[in-house]
Amino acid sequence: MAGKRKVGNLLALAVLSYLSRRPMHPYELGRTLRENGDARSIKYNHGSLYMVVGQLARAGLIVEVGTGRQGQLPERTVYGLTDEGRRELRDWLSELVEQPRHEYPGFVAALSLIGALPPDQVVELLRRRLDRLAERRAEISGLIEEAVGSGLPELFVVEEEYRLTLLEAEIAFVERFVRRITDPETGWGRAWARAHAAWNPDGGGVPG
Amino acid sequence: MAGKRKVGNLLALAVLSYLSRRPMHPYELGRTLRENGDARSIKYNHGSLYMVVGQLARAGLIVEVGTGRQGQLPERTVYGLTDEGRRELRDWLSELVEQPRHEYPGFVAALSLIGALPPDQVVELLRRRLDRLAERRAEISGLIEEAVGSGLPELFVVEEEYRLTLLEAEIAFVERFVRRITDPETGWGRAWARAHAAWNPDGGGVPG
DNA sequence: GGGGTCATGTAATAGGTTACATGATTCT
DNA sequence: AGAATCATGTAACCTATTACATGACCCC
């Protein structure tokens, strides 16, 4: 994914990070990820986790350090970090912090093609988006307050604070966008509607 | 990808959108995507394009409307939008505008694991990030000014304006983050450094 | 007329998600 | 004791990216 890294999936980064504390077996890695709330920041998926663990092992970044058994549950394979794995962790994390990467969020894609919808509908949709954004803002704020209130150092929720910052910027942007479409003097709505009608002949589809 | 949509790749959305204007052949779709600058917003990839076109055709959202030939170049298969394709375009685009989706940018992942690096190194890295962010900001501003200066309606660069808004929010966040780490009174640096040292025994790797 | 790049696609490979499978606890 | 959920993993399928191929046009 990220180019030349042996394992590109960000789940692998979480695995390396957790194993840098102590050896674990895959299921425990998954549980930690969920309980920690890190699954909000890194796409987690039961199946992918095993895949990633296998890739890391093949790449020599982690190794089996034994198998344990608890009660009569199936055997668990426990993995630990190698020195190379530790290097990879530091290096990868550093890269992610230092270098902004070009990403492709869905809303950007939608904005780039937004002319395919008529402006009055877009305004409708944007207003509904604003409602949802406000819900999310409340949710994240709550999460942060709860964490901080329970004595957790703020550093542990810094990724949520980042999310919140971007969310607020997006809200401001969308509000302004709506105003720019609807402003009765200078609004884009009129020209947009005309252009849209011209491009979009009624029922111009090829019968499928 | 996006759940239940027959074709989930956002490249398909661009294809539907372009074909809603007029029939095209795949190569032309790719060229348009690049020339339009939409490839900045939707991950473009020659191979993926053909895949996506095949998927859309199988799903009945587009159909071959003939093959053309120009000069002695190989035959091009020209595709057009079906009525169902037009519906899908409107529906999908509406969904993307209305519903914020949870995404997983690399920087968020990094922030959630940032404790694995020592604070002074993190500050270094964040400062370098700020430089890169400033470069990008300049680049995007330039792009917008150029477009608007050449008479293009601002609507056509609205996705770049969105990007710019988020970028500026990120810059503010990172600056604040640096201050919160380094503040001599209340800075997180001291506690963080201690915790990091405790977690990170020197040379604690398993020999690989 | 030979070297580059444009135009056009196919095929091989690797990556990721979903579905399947199965025994163990725990709850009622 | 039966139902629900936890724990643990494998396998099948789909998607996406990279590499491979090949003929045409264009410039020197």
GROMACS .gro file of C-alpha atoms (C1' of nucleotides) in nm:
model
  472
    1MET     CA    1   0.000   0.000   0.000
    2ALA     CA    2   0.223   0.272   0.135
    3GLY     CA    3   0.471   0.172  -0.132
    4LYS     CA    4   0.766  -0.035  -0.026
    5ARG     CA    5   0.678  -0.134   0.326
    6LYS     CA    6   0.664  -0.509   0.360
    7VAL     CA    7   0.328  -0.491   0.533
    8GLY     CA    8   0.118  -0.190   0.444
    9ASN     CA    9  -0.203  -0.239   0.639
   10LEU     CA   10  -0.224   0.000   0.934
   11LEU     CA   11  -0.356  -0.281   1.148
   12ALA     CA   12  -0.002  -0.409   1.139
   13LEU     CA   13   0.116  -0.090   1.301
   14ALA     CA   14  -0.117  -0.146   1.591
   15VAL     CA   15   0.004  -0.503   1.622
   16LEU     CA   16   0.366  -0.393   1.632
   17SER     CA   17   0.279  -0.131   1.889
   18TYR     CA   18   0.097  -0.367   2.120
   19LEU     CA   19   0.363  -0.631   2.092
   20SER     CA   20   0.624  -0.373   2.185
   21ARG     CA   21   0.476  -0.388   2.534
   22ARG     CA   22   0.448  -0.761   2.575
   23PRO     CA   23   0.386  -1.076   2.374
   24MET     CA   24   0.025  -1.152   2.291
   25HIS     CA   25  -0.182  -1.393   2.089
   26PRO     CA   26  -0.394  -1.269   1.797
   27TYR     CA   27  -0.725  -1.278   1.970
   28GLU     CA   28  -0.592  -1.070   2.252
   29LEU     CA   29  -0.458  -0.818   2.003
   30GLY     CA   30  -0.806  -0.785   1.862
   31ARG     CA   31  -0.964  -0.746   2.199
   32THR     CA   32  -0.714  -0.484   2.305
   33LEU     CA   33  -0.774  -0.294   1.986
   34ARG     CA   34  -1.143  -0.280   2.052
   35GLU     CA   35  -1.126  -0.212   2.423
   36ASN     CA   36  -0.866   0.057   2.374
   37GLY     CA   37  -1.088   0.233   2.129
   38ASP     CA   38  -0.810   0.215   1.874
   39ALA     CA   39  -1.051   0.043   1.643
   40ARG     CA   40  -1.203   0.386   1.593
   41SER     CA   41  -0.879   0.497   1.436
   42ILE     CA   42  -0.761   0.184   1.260
   43LYS     CA   43  -0.994  -0.029   1.058
   44TYR     CA   44  -1.031  -0.352   1.246
   45ASN     CA   45  -1.152  -0.672   1.106
   46HIS     CA   46  -1.120  -1.011   1.260
   47GLY     CA   47  -1.016  -1.180   0.937
   48SER     CA   48  -0.769  -0.911   0.842
   49LEU     CA   49  -0.598  -0.938   1.177
   50TYR     CA   50  -0.494  -1.298   1.119
   51MET     CA   51  -0.382  -1.210   0.771
   52VAL     CA   52  -0.169  -0.926   0.897
   53VAL     CA   53  -0.018  -1.134   1.175
   54GLY     CA   54   0.078  -1.394   0.917
   55GLN     CA   55   0.235  -1.130   0.694
   56LEU     CA   56   0.432  -0.982   0.982
   57ALA     CA   57   0.560  -1.324   1.083
   58ARG     CA   58   0.666  -1.406   0.728
   59ALA     CA   59   0.843  -1.070   0.710
   60GLY     CA   60   1.035  -1.146   1.030
   61LEU     CA   61   0.893  -0.850   1.220
   62ILE     CA   62   0.729  -1.074   1.478
   63VAL     CA   63   0.787  -1.434   1.583
   64GLU     CA   64   0.603  -1.707   1.766
   65VAL     CA   65   0.729  -1.713   2.120
   66GLY     CA   66   0.531  -2.017   2.218
   67THR     CA   67   0.181  -2.142   2.253
   68GLY     CA   68  -0.032  -2.129   2.559
   69ARG     CA   69  -0.349  -2.290   2.666
   70GLN     CA   70  -0.609  -2.167   2.908
   71GLY     CA   71  -0.880  -2.396   3.032
   72GLN     CA   72  -0.991  -2.618   2.750
   73LEU     CA   73  -0.990  -2.344   2.488
   74PRO     CA   74  -0.798  -2.412   2.169
   75GLU     CA   75  -0.428  -2.341   2.176
   76ARG     CA   76  -0.326  -1.982   2.123
   77THR     CA   77  -0.016  -1.889   1.935
   78VAL     CA   78   0.165  -1.613   2.117
   79TYR     CA   79   0.377  -1.367   1.919
   80GLY     CA   80   0.653  -1.130   2.019
   81LEU     CA   81   0.829  -0.841   1.852
   82THR     CA   82   1.170  -0.888   1.692
   83ASP     CA   83   1.436  -0.619   1.688
   84GLU     CA   84   1.355  -0.557   1.327
   85GLY     CA   85   0.992  -0.525   1.418
   86ARG     CA   86   1.077  -0.263   1.674
   87ARG     CA   87   1.272  -0.069   1.414
   88GLU     CA   88   0.985  -0.094   1.172
   89LEU     CA   89   0.744   0.034   1.433
   90ARG     CA   90   0.954   0.341   1.504
   91ASP     CA   91   1.026   0.408   1.142
   92TRP     CA   92   0.672   0.368   1.017
   93LEU     CA   93   0.519   0.572   1.294
   94SER     CA   94   0.773   0.846   1.234
   95GLU     CA   95   0.689   0.853   0.868
   96LEU     CA   96   0.319   0.881   0.935
   97VAL     CA   97   0.372   1.170   1.174
   98GLU     CA   98   0.619   1.354   0.958
   99GLN     CA   99   0.469   1.318   0.614
  100PRO     CA  100   0.114   1.410   0.531
  101ARG     CA  101  -0.017   1.162   0.279
  102HIS     CA  102  -0.260   1.225   0.003
  103GLU     CA  103  -0.589   1.060   0.088
  104TYR     CA  104  -0.924   1.019  -0.082
  105PRO     CA  105  -1.219   1.071   0.151
  106GLY     CA  106  -1.561   1.009   0.006
  107PHE     CA  107  -1.683   1.361   0.057
  108VAL     CA  108  -1.402   1.502  -0.153
  109ALA     CA  109  -1.494   1.267  -0.434
  110ALA     CA  110  -1.856   1.373  -0.404
  111LEU     CA  111  -1.765   1.741  -0.409
  112SER     CA  112  -1.560   1.697  -0.721
  113LEU     CA  113  -1.865   1.557  -0.902
  114ILE     CA  114  -2.129   1.761  -0.727
  115GLY     CA  115  -2.237   1.932  -1.047
  116ALA     CA  116  -2.420   1.613  -1.143
  117LEU     CA  117  -2.689   1.699  -0.888
  118PRO     CA  118  -2.919   2.003  -0.904
  119PRO     CA  119  -2.834   2.277  -0.656
  120ASP     CA  120  -3.156   2.276  -0.457
  121GLN     CA  121  -3.120   1.908  -0.386
  122VAL     CA  122  -2.758   1.961  -0.288
  123VAL     CA  123  -2.860   2.223  -0.037
  124GLU     CA  124  -3.109   1.979   0.114
  125LEU     CA  125  -2.844   1.713   0.141
  126LEU     CA  126  -2.587   1.946   0.288
  127ARG     CA  127  -2.832   2.053   0.557
  128ARG     CA  128  -2.892   1.695   0.649
  129ARG     CA  129  -2.519   1.643   0.657
  130LEU     CA  130  -2.488   1.927   0.902
  131ASP     CA  131  -2.726   1.749   1.137
  132ARG     CA  132  -2.522   1.434   1.124
  133LEU     CA  133  -2.200   1.623   1.172
  134ALA     CA  134  -2.342   1.786   1.482
  135GLU     CA  135  -2.433   1.444   1.621
  136ARG     CA  136  -2.084   1.321   1.568
  137ARG     CA  137  -1.939   1.625   1.727
  138ALA     CA  138  -2.147   1.564   2.036
  139GLU     CA  139  -2.045   1.202   2.040
  140ILE     CA  140  -1.676   1.276   2.019
  141SER     CA  141  -1.692   1.554   2.273
  142GLY     CA  142  -1.866   1.318   2.509
  143LEU     CA  143  -1.603   1.055   2.457
  144ILE     CA  144  -1.324   1.298   2.534
  145GLU     CA  145  -1.490   1.442   2.841
  146GLU     CA  146  -1.561   1.100   2.975
  147ALA     CA  147  -1.203   0.989   2.927
  148VAL     CA  148  -1.052   1.300   3.075
  149GLY     CA  149  -1.307   1.303   3.355
  150SER     CA  150  -1.205   0.953   3.452
  151GLY     CA  151  -0.846   1.065   3.494
  152LEU     CA  152  -0.697   0.940   3.168
  153PRO     CA  153  -0.415   1.164   3.040
  154GLU     CA  154  -0.536   1.376   2.753
  155LEU     CA  155  -0.264   1.236   2.531
  156PHE     CA  156  -0.463   0.916   2.511
  157VAL     CA  157  -0.747   1.086   2.332
  158VAL     CA  158  -0.544   1.317   2.117
  159GLU     CA  159  -0.663   1.141   1.805
  160GLU     CA  160  -1.020   1.218   1.901
  161GLU     CA  161  -0.930   1.579   1.953
  162TYR     CA  162  -0.782   1.583   1.607
  163ARG     CA  163  -1.097   1.433   1.464
  164LEU     CA  164  -1.301   1.693   1.648
  165THR     CA  165  -1.091   1.975   1.506
  166LEU     CA  166  -1.142   1.853   1.152
  167LEU     CA  167  -1.509   1.797   1.214
  168GLU     CA  168  -1.557   2.154   1.326
  169ALA     CA  169  -1.371   2.281   1.024
  170GLU     CA  170  -1.594   2.073   0.803
  171ILE     CA  171  -1.906   2.208   0.966
  172ALA     CA  172  -1.790   2.562   0.904
  173PHE     CA  173  -1.710   2.477   0.545
  174VAL     CA  174  -2.044   2.318   0.474
  175GLU     CA  175  -2.233   2.606   0.630
  176ARG     CA  176  -2.044   2.847   0.413
  177PHE     CA  177  -2.098   2.630   0.109
  178VAL     CA  178  -2.473   2.636   0.164
  179ARG     CA  179  -2.465   3.013   0.194
  180ARG     CA  180  -2.265   3.045  -0.122
  181ILE     CA  181  -2.519   2.840  -0.312
  182THR     CA  182  -2.827   3.008  -0.174
  183ASP     CA  183  -2.725   3.371  -0.145
  184PRO     CA  184  -2.996   3.559  -0.336
  185GLU     CA  185  -2.748   3.814  -0.472
  186THR     CA  186  -2.434   3.627  -0.558
  187GLY     CA  187  -2.547   3.267  -0.512
  188TRP     CA  188  -2.423   2.999  -0.750
  189GLY     CA  189  -2.764   2.838  -0.754
  190ARG     CA  190  -2.906   3.004  -1.064
  191ALA     CA  191  -2.618   2.939  -1.300
  192TRP     CA  192  -2.570   2.594  -1.158
  193ALA     CA  193  -2.934   2.502  -1.214
  194ARG     CA  194  -2.917   2.618  -1.574
  195ALA     CA  195  -2.598   2.428  -1.643
  196HIS     CA  196  -2.732   2.119  -1.477
  197ALA     CA  197  -3.049   2.124  -1.685
  198ALA     CA  198  -2.848   2.163  -2.003
  199TRP     CA  199  -2.620   1.870  -1.920
  200ASN     CA  200  -2.890   1.644  -1.797
  201PRO     CA  201  -3.146   1.580  -2.068
  202ASP     CA  202  -3.458   1.427  -1.922
  203GLY     CA  203  -3.449   1.053  -1.949
  204GLY     CA  204  -3.136   1.038  -2.157
  205GLY     CA  205  -3.042   0.686  -2.052
  206VAL     CA  206  -2.965   0.401  -2.282
  207PRO     CA  207  -3.217   0.126  -2.217
  208GLY     CA  208  -3.024  -0.136  -2.026
  209MET     CA  209  -1.668  -0.175   0.005
  210ALA     CA  210  -1.937   0.079   0.087
  211GLY     CA  211  -2.161  -0.207   0.191
  212LYS     CA  212  -2.432  -0.314  -0.044
  213ARG     CA  213  -2.356  -0.114  -0.354
  214LYS     CA  214  -2.287  -0.339  -0.649
  215VAL     CA  215  -1.971  -0.150  -0.735
  216GLY     CA  216  -1.803   0.019  -0.442
  217ASN     CA  217  -1.495   0.178  -0.589
  218LEU     CA  218  -1.532   0.556  -0.613
  219LEU     CA  219  -1.371   0.543  -0.952
  220ALA     CA  220  -1.702   0.399  -1.065
  221LEU     CA  221  -1.878   0.712  -0.950
  222ALA     CA  222  -1.660   0.923  -1.174
  223VAL     CA  223  -1.728   0.687  -1.463
  224LEU     CA  224  -2.103   0.714  -1.411
  225SER     CA  225  -2.075   1.089  -1.389
  226TYR     CA  226  -1.876   1.128  -1.709
  227LEU     CA  227  -2.099   0.889  -1.898
  228SER     CA  228  -2.400   1.090  -1.788
  229ARG     CA  229  -2.278   1.358  -2.028
  230ARG     CA  230  -2.200   1.143  -2.327
  231PRO     CA  231  -2.074   0.796  -2.417
  232MET     CA  232  -1.703   0.740  -2.394
  233HIS     CA  233  -1.448   0.464  -2.419
  234PRO     CA  234  -1.236   0.368  -2.120
  235TYR     CA  235  -0.920   0.537  -2.222
  236GLU     CA  236  -1.103   0.863  -2.271
  237LEU     CA  237  -1.253   0.827  -1.925
  238GLY     CA  238  -0.905   0.799  -1.783
  239ARG     CA  239  -0.779   1.096  -1.976
  240THR     CA  240  -1.072   1.310  -1.870
  241LEU     CA  241  -1.018   1.212  -1.510
  242ARG     CA  242  -0.660   1.326  -1.524
  243GLU     CA  243  -0.715   1.640  -1.727
  244ASN     CA  244  -1.007   1.744  -1.512
  245GLY     CA  245  -0.796   1.716  -1.203
  246ASP     CA  246  -1.049   1.476  -1.060
  247ALA     CA  247  -0.770   1.229  -1.013
  248ARG     CA  248  -0.667   1.444  -0.719
  249SER     CA  249  -0.994   1.353  -0.551
  250ILE     CA  250  -1.050   0.998  -0.668
  251LYS     CA  251  -0.774   0.745  -0.673
  252TYR     CA  252  -0.703   0.673  -1.035
  253ASN     CA  253  -0.526   0.377  -1.167
  254HIS     CA  254  -0.518   0.258  -1.520
  255GLY     CA  255  -0.573  -0.105  -1.430
  256SER     CA  256  -0.849  -0.034  -1.185
  257LEU     CA  257  -1.038   0.166  -1.442
  258TYR     CA  258  -1.082  -0.130  -1.672
  259MET     CA  259  -1.183  -0.344  -1.378
  260VAL     CA  260  -1.443  -0.096  -1.269
  261VAL     CA  261  -1.581  -0.055  -1.619
  262GLY     CA  262  -1.618  -0.431  -1.641
  263GLN     CA  263  -1.797  -0.443  -1.306
  264LEU     CA  264  -2.035  -0.164  -1.404
  265ALA     CA  265  -2.117  -0.337  -1.731
  266ARG     CA  266  -2.183  -0.668  -1.557
  267ALA     CA  267  -2.406  -0.485  -1.309
  268GLY     CA  268  -2.606  -0.333  -1.592
  269LEU     CA  269  -2.524   0.026  -1.498
  270ILE     CA  270  -2.348   0.090  -1.826
  271VAL     CA  271  -2.361  -0.083  -2.166
  272GLU     CA  272  -2.151  -0.102  -2.477
  273VAL     CA  273  -2.300   0.133  -2.729
  274GLY     CA  274  -2.068   0.032  -3.008
  275THR     CA  275  -1.706   0.030  -3.101
  276GLY     CA  276  -1.524   0.299  -3.284
  277ARG     CA  277  -1.195   0.322  -3.459
  278GLN     CA  278  -0.975   0.619  -3.515
  279GLY     CA  279  -0.687   0.598  -3.755
  280GLN     CA  280  -0.522   0.261  -3.721
  281LEU     CA  281  -0.541   0.253  -3.343
  282PRO     CA  282  -0.695  -0.054  -3.187
  283GLU     CA  283  -1.071  -0.061  -3.158
  284ARG     CA  284  -1.220   0.122  -2.866
  285THR     CA  285  -1.527  -0.005  -2.689
  286VAL     CA  286  -1.760   0.284  -2.622
  287TYR     CA  287  -1.991   0.270  -2.319
  288GLY     CA  288  -2.306   0.460  -2.231
  289LEU     CA  289  -2.509   0.502  -1.916
  290THR     CA  290  -2.828   0.302  -1.863
  291ASP     CA  291  -3.129   0.437  -1.679
  292GLU     CA  292  -3.034   0.228  -1.384
  293GLY     CA  293  -2.686   0.372  -1.401
  294ARG     CA  294  -2.829   0.721  -1.389
  295ARG     CA  295  -3.032   0.631  -1.084
  296GLU     CA  296  -2.726   0.481  -0.918
  297LEU     CA  297  -2.525   0.794  -0.988
  298ARG     CA  298  -2.784   1.021  -0.827
  299ASP     CA  299  -2.840   0.790  -0.535
  300TRP     CA  300  -2.476   0.726  -0.457
  301LEU     CA  301  -2.375   1.086  -0.488
  302SER     CA  302  -2.664   1.188  -0.263
  303GLU     CA  303  -2.556   0.940  -0.003
  304LEU     CA  304  -2.200   1.063  -0.005
  305VAL     CA  305  -2.310   1.421   0.040
  306GLU     CA  306  -2.568   1.351   0.305
  307GLN     CA  307  -2.392   1.098   0.523
  308PRO     CA  308  -2.050   1.155   0.671
  309ARG     CA  309  -1.867   0.825   0.666
  310HIS     CA  310  -1.617   0.704   0.916
  311GLU     CA  311  -1.275   0.706   0.761
  312TYR     CA  312  -0.927   0.605   0.867
  313PRO     CA  313  -0.659   0.855   0.770
  314GLY     CA  314  -0.304   0.758   0.844
  315PHE     CA  315  -0.238   1.049   1.075
  316VAL     CA  316  -0.524   0.946   1.302
  317ALA     CA  317  -0.379   0.599   1.328
  318ALA     CA  318  -0.042   0.746   1.411
  319LEU     CA  319  -0.187   0.974   1.676
  320SER     CA  320  -0.362   0.686   1.843
  321LEU     CA  321  -0.028   0.506   1.883
  322ILE     CA  322   0.191   0.809   1.931
  323GLY     CA  323   0.291   0.705   2.281
  324ALA     CA  324   0.526   0.451   2.127
  325LEU     CA  325   0.762   0.735   2.035
  326PRO     CA  326   0.944   0.959   2.282
  327PRO     CA  327   0.804   1.311   2.307
  328ASP     CA  328   1.108   1.503   2.192
  329GLN     CA  329   1.123   1.304   1.873
  330VAL     CA  330   0.753   1.357   1.821
  331VAL     CA  331   0.798   1.730   1.848
  332GLU     CA  332   1.070   1.715   1.584
  333LEU     CA  333   0.847   1.517   1.353
  334LEU     CA  334   0.549   1.742   1.405
  335ARG     CA  335   0.755   2.046   1.317
  336ARG     CA  336   0.863   1.884   0.996
  337ARG     CA  337   0.502   1.797   0.929
  338LEU     CA  338   0.414   2.162   0.966
  339ASP     CA  339   0.660   2.249   0.692
  340ARG     CA  340   0.506   1.999   0.457
  341LEU     CA  341   0.157   2.111   0.542
  342ALA     CA  342   0.253   2.468   0.459
  343GLU     CA  343   0.385   2.354   0.122
  344ARG     CA  344   0.063   2.181   0.045
  345ARG     CA  345  -0.136   2.478   0.148
  346ALA     CA  346   0.057   2.693  -0.094
  347GLU     CA  347   0.012   2.440  -0.368
  348ILE     CA  348  -0.363   2.417  -0.324
  349SER     CA  349  -0.406   2.792  -0.293
  350GLY     CA  350  -0.214   2.832  -0.615
  351LEU     CA  351  -0.431   2.579  -0.787
  352ILE     CA  352  -0.747   2.756  -0.681
  353GLU     CA  353  -0.625   3.100  -0.774
  354GLU     CA  354  -0.514   2.982  -1.110
  355ALA     CA  355  -0.847   2.818  -1.182
  356VAL     CA  356  -1.053   3.110  -1.065
  357GLY     CA  357  -0.821   3.354  -1.238
  358SER     CA  358  -0.875   3.174  -1.567
  359GLY     CA  359  -1.248   3.227  -1.537
  360LEU     CA  360  -1.355   2.885  -1.414
  361PRO     CA  361  -1.658   2.900  -1.181
  362GLU     CA  362  -1.552   2.850  -0.824
  363LEU     CA  363  -1.785   2.553  -0.793
  364PHE     CA  364  -1.539   2.356  -1.000
  365VAL     CA  365  -1.271   2.382  -0.737
  366VAL     CA  366  -1.493   2.348  -0.435
  367GLU     CA  367  -1.328   2.019  -0.343
  368GLU     CA  368  -0.992   2.195  -0.330
  369GLU     CA  369  -1.139   2.461  -0.108
  370TYR     CA  370  -1.262   2.190   0.121
  371ARG     CA  371  -0.921   2.032   0.131
  372LEU     CA  372  -0.771   2.370   0.208
  373THR     CA  373  -1.010   2.424   0.497
  374LEU     CA  374  -0.918   2.092   0.653
  375LEU     CA  375  -0.553   2.155   0.593
  376GLU     CA  376  -0.566   2.482   0.781
  377ALA     CA  377  -0.749   2.318   1.066
  378GLU     CA  378  -0.483   2.052   1.081
  379ILE     CA  379  -0.206   2.308   1.089
  380ALA     CA  380  -0.370   2.482   1.382
  381PHE     CA  381  -0.414   2.152   1.560
  382VAL     CA  382  -0.055   2.044   1.513
  383GLU     CA  383   0.077   2.377   1.629
  384ARG     CA  384  -0.132   2.351   1.940
  385PHE     CA  385  -0.025   1.993   1.995
  386VAL     CA  386   0.340   2.095   1.986
  387ARG     CA  387   0.273   2.366   2.240
  388ARG     CA  388   0.093   2.126   2.466
  389ILE     CA  389   0.387   1.889   2.463
  390THR     CA  390   0.657   2.147   2.512
  391ASP     CA  391   0.500   2.397   2.751
  392PRO     CA  392   0.751   2.422   3.037
  393GLU     CA  393   0.477   2.455   3.298
  394THR     CA  394   0.200   2.223   3.199
  395GLY     CA  395   0.364   2.032   2.911
  396TRP     CA  396   0.299   1.662   2.870
  397GLY     CA  397   0.659   1.602   2.780
  398ARG     CA  398   0.792   1.507   3.121
  399ALA     CA  399   0.532   1.248   3.214
  400TRP     CA  400   0.529   1.115   2.863
  401ALA     CA  401   0.905   1.067   2.858
  402ARG     CA  402   0.893   0.877   3.186
  403ALA     CA  403   0.610   0.653   3.073
  404HIS     CA  404   0.780   0.589   2.744
  405ALA     CA  405   1.104   0.486   2.909
  406ALA     CA  406   0.919   0.252   3.142
  407TRP     CA  407   0.735   0.081   2.857
  408ASN     CA  408   1.028   0.063   2.628
  409PRO     CA  409   1.303  -0.142   2.786
  410ASP     CA  410   1.627  -0.092   2.598
  411GLY     CA  411   1.676  -0.364   2.343
  412GLY     CA  412   1.380  -0.568   2.450
  413GLY     CA  413   1.333  -0.740   2.116
  414VAL     CA  414   1.313  -1.110   2.060
  415PRO     CA  415   1.601  -1.213   1.837
  416GLY     CA  416   1.445  -1.271   1.497
  417DG     C1'  417   1.410   0.503  -3.943
  418DG     C1'  418   1.477   0.452  -3.456
  419DG     C1'  419   1.347   0.603  -2.986
  420DG     C1'  420   1.010   0.780  -2.710
  421DT     C1'  421   0.558   0.826  -2.562
  422DC     C1'  422   0.055   0.765  -2.647
  423DA     C1'  423  -0.320   0.451  -2.680
  424DT     C1'  424  -0.531   0.033  -2.547
  425DG     C1'  425  -0.594  -0.345  -2.322
  426DT     C1'  426  -0.505  -0.834  -2.055
  427DA     C1'  427  -0.310  -1.123  -1.708
  428DA     C1'  428  -0.080  -1.241  -1.283
  429DT     C1'  429  -0.036  -1.149  -0.814
  430DA     C1'  430  -0.120  -0.985  -0.380
  431DG     C1'  431  -0.438  -0.794  -0.052
  432DG     C1'  432  -0.861  -0.774   0.222
  433DT     C1'  433  -1.345  -0.905   0.353
  434DT     C1'  434  -1.699  -1.232   0.433
  435DA     C1'  435  -1.844  -1.655   0.532
  436DC     C1'  436  -1.776  -2.085   0.747
  437DA     C1'  437  -1.660  -2.386   1.134
  438DT     C1'  438  -1.627  -2.546   1.600
  439DG     C1'  439  -1.548  -2.610   2.092
  440DA     C1'  440  -1.602  -2.338   2.566
  441DT     C1'  441  -1.799  -2.065   2.884
  442DT     C1'  442  -2.187  -1.830   3.075
  443DC     C1'  443  -2.651  -1.720   3.151
  444DT     C1'  444  -3.137  -1.844   3.259
  445DA     C1'  445  -3.000  -2.843   2.973
  446DG     C1'  446  -3.052  -2.523   2.595
  447DA     C1'  447  -2.941  -2.060   2.412
  448DA     C1'  448  -2.641  -1.709   2.359
  449DT     C1'  449  -2.201  -1.539   2.327
  450DC     C1'  450  -1.694  -1.579   2.355
  451DA     C1'  451  -1.278  -1.755   2.169
  452DT     C1'  452  -1.017  -1.908   1.784
  453DG     C1'  453  -0.904  -1.988   1.356
  454DT     C1'  454  -0.937  -2.125   0.820
  455DA     C1'  455  -1.096  -2.086   0.357
  456DA     C1'  456  -1.332  -1.890  -0.039
  457DC     C1'  457  -1.416  -1.511  -0.276
  458DC     C1'  458  -1.367  -1.058  -0.449
  459DT     C1'  459  -1.093  -0.630  -0.535
  460DA     C1'  460  -0.719  -0.375  -0.654
  461DT     C1'  461  -0.250  -0.303  -0.807
  462DT     C1'  462   0.142  -0.423  -1.093
  463DA     C1'  463   0.338  -0.608  -1.465
  464DC     C1'  464   0.319  -0.746  -1.931
  465DA     C1'  465   0.212  -0.670  -2.431
  466DT     C1'  466   0.168  -0.447  -2.859
  467DG     C1'  467   0.078  -0.141  -3.237
  468DA     C1'  468   0.052   0.376  -3.377
  469DC     C1'  469   0.192   0.831  -3.394
  470DC     C1'  470   0.546   1.191  -3.355
  471DC     C1'  471   0.997   1.399  -3.339
  472DC     C1'  472   1.484   1.432  -3.475
   0.00000   0.00000   0.00000
